[in-house]
Short mmCIF file of C-alpha atoms in Angstrom, two decimals:
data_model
loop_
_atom_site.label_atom_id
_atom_site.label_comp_id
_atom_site.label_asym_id
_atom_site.label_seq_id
_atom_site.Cartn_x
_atom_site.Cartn_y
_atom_site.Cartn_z
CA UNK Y 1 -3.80 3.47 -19.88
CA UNK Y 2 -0.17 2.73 -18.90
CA UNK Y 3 0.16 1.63 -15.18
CA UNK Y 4 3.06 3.08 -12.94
CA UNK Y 5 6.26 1.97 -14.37
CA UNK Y 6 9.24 0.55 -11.77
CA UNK Y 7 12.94 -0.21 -12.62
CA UNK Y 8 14.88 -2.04 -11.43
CA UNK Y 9 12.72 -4.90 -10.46
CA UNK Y 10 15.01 -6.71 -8.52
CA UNK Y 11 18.14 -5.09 -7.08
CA UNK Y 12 21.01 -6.59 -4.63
CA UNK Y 13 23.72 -4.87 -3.13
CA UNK Y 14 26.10 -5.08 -0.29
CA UNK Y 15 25.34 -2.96 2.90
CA UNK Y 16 26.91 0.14 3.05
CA UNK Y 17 26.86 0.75 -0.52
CA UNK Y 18 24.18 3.17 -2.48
CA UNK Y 19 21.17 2.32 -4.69
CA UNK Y 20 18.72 4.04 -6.58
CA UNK Y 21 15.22 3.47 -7.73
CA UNK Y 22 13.00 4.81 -10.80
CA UNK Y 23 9.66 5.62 -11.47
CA UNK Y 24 7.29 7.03 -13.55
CA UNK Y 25 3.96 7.14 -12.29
CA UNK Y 26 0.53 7.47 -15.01
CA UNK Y 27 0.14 10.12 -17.25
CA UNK Y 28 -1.35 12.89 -15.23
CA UNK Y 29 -1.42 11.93 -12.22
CA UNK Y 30 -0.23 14.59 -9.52
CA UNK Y 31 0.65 12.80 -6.67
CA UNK Y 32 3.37 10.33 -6.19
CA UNK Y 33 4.19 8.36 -3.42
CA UNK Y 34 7.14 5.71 -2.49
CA UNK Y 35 6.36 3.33 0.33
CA UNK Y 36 8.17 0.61 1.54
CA UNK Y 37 6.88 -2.90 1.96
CA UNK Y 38 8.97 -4.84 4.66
CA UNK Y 39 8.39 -8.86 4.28
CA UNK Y 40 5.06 -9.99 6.15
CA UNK Y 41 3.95 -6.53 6.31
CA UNK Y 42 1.63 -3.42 4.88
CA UNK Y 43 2.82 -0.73 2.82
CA UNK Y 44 4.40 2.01 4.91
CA UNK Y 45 4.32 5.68 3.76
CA UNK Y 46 8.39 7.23 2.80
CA UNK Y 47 7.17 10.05 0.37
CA UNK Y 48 4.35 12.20 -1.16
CA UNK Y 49 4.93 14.42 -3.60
CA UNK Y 50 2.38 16.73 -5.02
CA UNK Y 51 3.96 17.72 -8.51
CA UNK Y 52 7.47 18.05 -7.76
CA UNK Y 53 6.28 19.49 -4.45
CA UNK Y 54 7.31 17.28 -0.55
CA UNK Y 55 3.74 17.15 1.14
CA UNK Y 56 5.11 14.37 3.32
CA UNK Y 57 8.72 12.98 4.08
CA UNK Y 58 8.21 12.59 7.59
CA UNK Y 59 8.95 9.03 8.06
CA UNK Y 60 11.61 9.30 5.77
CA UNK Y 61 14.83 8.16 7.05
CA UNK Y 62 16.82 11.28 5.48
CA UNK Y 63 20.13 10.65 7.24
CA UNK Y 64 19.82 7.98 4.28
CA UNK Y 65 17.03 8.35 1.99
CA UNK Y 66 16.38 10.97 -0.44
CA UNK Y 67 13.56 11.61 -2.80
CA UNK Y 68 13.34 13.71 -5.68
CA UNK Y 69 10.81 14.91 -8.74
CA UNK Y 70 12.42 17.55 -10.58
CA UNK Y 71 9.99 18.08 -13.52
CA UNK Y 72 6.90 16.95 -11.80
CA UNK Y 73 6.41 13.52 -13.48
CA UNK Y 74 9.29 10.45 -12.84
CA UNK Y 75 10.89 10.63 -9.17
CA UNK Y 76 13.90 8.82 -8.36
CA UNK Y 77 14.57 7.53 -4.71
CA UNK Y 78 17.82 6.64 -3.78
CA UNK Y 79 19.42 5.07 -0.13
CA UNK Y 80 22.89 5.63 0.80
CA UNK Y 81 24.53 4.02 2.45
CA UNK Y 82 22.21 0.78 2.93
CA UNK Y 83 21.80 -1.12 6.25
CA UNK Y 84 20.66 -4.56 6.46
CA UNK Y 85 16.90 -3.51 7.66
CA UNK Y 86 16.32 -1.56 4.42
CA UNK Y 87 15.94 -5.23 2.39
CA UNK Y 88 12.18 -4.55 1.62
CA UNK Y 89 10.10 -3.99 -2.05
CA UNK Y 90 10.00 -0.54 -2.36
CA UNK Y 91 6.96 0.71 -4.16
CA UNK Y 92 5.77 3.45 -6.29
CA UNK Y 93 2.54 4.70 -6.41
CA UNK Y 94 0.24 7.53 -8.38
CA UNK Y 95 -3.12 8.87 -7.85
CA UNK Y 96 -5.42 11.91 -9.46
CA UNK Y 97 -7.74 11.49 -6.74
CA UNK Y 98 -7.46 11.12 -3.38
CA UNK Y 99 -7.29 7.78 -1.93
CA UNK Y 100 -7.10 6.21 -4.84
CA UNK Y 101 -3.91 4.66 -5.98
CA UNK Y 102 -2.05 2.84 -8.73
CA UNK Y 103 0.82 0.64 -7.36
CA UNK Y 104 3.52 -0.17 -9.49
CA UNK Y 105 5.18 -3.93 -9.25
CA UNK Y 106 7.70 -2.52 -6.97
CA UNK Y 107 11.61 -2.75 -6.88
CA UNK Y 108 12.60 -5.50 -4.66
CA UNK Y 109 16.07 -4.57 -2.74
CA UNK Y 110 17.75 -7.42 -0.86
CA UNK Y 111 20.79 -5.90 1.36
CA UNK Y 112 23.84 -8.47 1.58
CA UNK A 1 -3.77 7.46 16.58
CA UNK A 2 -2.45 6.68 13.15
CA UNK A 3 -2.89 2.74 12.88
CA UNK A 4 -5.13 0.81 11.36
CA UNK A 5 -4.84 -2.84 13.08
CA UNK A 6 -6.02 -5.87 10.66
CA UNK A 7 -6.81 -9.50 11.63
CA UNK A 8 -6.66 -12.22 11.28
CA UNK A 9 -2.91 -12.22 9.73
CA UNK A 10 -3.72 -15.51 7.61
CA UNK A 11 -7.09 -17.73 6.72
CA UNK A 12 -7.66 -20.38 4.75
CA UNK A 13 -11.40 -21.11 3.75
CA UNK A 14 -12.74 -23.58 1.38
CA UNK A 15 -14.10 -23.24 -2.23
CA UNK A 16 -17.52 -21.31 -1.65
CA UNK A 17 -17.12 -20.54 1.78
CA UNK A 18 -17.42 -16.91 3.35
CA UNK A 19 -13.78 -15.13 3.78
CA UNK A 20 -13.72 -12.38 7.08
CA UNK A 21 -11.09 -9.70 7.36
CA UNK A 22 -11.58 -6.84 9.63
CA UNK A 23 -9.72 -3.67 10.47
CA UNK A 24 -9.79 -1.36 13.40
CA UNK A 25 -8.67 2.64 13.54
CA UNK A 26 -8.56 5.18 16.06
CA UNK A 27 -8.46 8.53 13.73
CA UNK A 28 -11.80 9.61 14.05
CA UNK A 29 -10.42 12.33 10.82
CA UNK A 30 -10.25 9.16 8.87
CA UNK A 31 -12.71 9.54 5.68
CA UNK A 32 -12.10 7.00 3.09
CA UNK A 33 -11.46 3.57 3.42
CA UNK A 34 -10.04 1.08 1.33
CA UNK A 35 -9.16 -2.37 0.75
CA UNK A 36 -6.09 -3.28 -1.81
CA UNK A 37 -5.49 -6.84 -3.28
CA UNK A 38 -1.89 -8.00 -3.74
CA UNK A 39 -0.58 -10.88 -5.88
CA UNK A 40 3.17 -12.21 -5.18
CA UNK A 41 5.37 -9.93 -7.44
CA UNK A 42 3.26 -7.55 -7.86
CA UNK A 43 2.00 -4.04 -6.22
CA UNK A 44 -1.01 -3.93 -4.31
CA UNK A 45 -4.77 -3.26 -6.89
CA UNK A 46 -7.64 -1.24 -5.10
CA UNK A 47 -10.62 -4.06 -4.88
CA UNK A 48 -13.11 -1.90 -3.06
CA UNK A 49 -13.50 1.60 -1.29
CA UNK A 50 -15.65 2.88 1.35
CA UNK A 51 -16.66 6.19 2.91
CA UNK A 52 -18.05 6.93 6.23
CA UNK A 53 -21.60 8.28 4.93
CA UNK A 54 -22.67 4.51 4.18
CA UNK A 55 -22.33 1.49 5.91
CA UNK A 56 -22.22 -0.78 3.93
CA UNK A 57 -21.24 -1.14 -0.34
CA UNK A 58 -21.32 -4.06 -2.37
CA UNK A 59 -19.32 -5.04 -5.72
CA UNK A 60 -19.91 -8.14 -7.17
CA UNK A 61 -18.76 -11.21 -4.37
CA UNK A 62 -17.02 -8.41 -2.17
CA UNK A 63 -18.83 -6.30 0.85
CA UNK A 64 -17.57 -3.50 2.72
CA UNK A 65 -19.40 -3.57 6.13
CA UNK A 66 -18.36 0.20 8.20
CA UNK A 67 -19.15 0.81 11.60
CA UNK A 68 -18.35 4.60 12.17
CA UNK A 69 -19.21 3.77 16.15
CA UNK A 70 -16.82 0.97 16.76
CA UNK A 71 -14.41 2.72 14.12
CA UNK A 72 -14.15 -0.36 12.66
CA UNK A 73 -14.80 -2.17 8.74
CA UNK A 74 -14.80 -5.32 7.82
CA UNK A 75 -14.20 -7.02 4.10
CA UNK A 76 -16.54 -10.11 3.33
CA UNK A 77 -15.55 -12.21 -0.01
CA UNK A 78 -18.68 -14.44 -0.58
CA UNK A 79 -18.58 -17.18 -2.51
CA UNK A 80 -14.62 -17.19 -2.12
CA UNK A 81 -12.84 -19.02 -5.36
CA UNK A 82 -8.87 -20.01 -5.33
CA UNK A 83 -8.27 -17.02 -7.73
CA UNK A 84 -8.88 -14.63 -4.71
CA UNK A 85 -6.10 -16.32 -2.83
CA UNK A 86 -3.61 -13.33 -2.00
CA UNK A 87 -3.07 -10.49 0.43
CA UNK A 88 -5.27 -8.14 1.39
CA UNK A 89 -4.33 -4.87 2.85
CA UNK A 90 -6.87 -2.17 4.38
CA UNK A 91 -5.88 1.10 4.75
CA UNK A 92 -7.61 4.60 5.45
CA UNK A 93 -6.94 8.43 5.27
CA UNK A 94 -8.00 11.87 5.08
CA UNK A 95 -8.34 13.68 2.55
CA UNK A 96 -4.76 14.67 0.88
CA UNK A 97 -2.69 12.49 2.87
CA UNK A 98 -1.33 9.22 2.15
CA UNK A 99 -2.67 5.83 3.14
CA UNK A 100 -1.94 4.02 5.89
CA UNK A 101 -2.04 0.52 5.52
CA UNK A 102 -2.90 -2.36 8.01
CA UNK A 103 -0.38 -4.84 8.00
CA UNK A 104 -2.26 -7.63 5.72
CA UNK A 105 -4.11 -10.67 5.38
CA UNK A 106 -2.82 -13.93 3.93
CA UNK A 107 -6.18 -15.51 2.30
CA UNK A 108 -5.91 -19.37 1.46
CA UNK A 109 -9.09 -20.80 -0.65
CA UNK A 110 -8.66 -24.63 -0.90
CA UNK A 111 -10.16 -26.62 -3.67
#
């Protein structure tokens, strides 16, 4: 099967301007999730979505960040305007079950 | 009450040797628990999964180890090779919600 799908993979912009990120997670699979993978550290939760459904935005930083998944199946996330601290990989992952997910390769964002 | 705390943050262990991560939590709620491999470039793979009705599960050179009591798990790689040089990540949740993730372990295997 086709794993989760990322573009871009590598993205750099100057702080204060706006970016956006795409993905389309595996065929099926209900759940979506972008988290954010600072340098040196774990994956930290930004998003679920359960079909085009929010279960959980609440470390999202929405003064900036917004999420969407109109039909259910790709979800774009997009920052605006960027800050230095939000240089990071930002990752998309799927799941049918549980626990059990498929990363993409992640975009990786460097803020100038 | 939601972190799962990982050590060591890096080890390096020689071809064959016996490679030790362990992770802590405080959620008692906590029902599955995982551990992800991650590869520069690329997005973290699920290498093995645990719930907290065993204590331990094996797959192939890599053991879970789960102490519900101490709320702690442990990954052993046995026989480590270079190829399993990369990050590891454990995580947990309940059911429905997202993972949280420890913040990693740099593994080394020198030939």
């Amino acid at each position: 099967e086709a794993g989760v799908a990322q573009s871009p993979r590598y993205k750099i912009i100057e702080k204060r301007q706006s970016v956006a990120f795409w993905c389309n997670p595996i065929s099926g699979h209900a759940t979506l999730y972008w988290y954010q993978q600072i340098l040196g550290q774990g994956p930290k939760l930004l998003i679920q979505f359960q079909n085009n459904g929010v279960v959980d935005d609440s470390q999202l930083p929405k003064d900036r960040f917004s999420a969407e998944r109109l039909k259910g199946v790709d979800s774009t996330l997009k920052i605006q305007p960027a800050k230095l601290e939000d240089s990071a990989v930002y990752l998309c992952a799927s799941s049918l079950k549980s626990g059990i997910l498929h990363f993409g390769d992640g975009t990786r964002l460097s803020i100038l | 009450q939601q972190q799962v705390k990982q050590s060591p943050q890096s080890l390096i262990v020689q071809k064959g040797g016996i490679s030790i991560i362990n992770c802590a939590y405080e959620n008692t709620a906590f029902d599955y628990f995982p551990w992800y491999q991650q590869f520069p470039g690329k997005g973290p793979a699920l290498l093995i999964a645990i719930r907290p009705d065993v204590s331990e599960k094996k797959e192939g050179r890599f053991t879970i180890s789960f102490n519900k009591s101490a709320k702690q798990f442990s990954l052993h790689i046995m026989d480590s090779q270079p190829g399993d040089s990369a990050t590891y990540f454990c995580a947990a949740n309940q059911a429905g919600t997202a993972l949280i993730f420890g913040k990693g372990t740099t593994l080394s295997v020198s030939s």
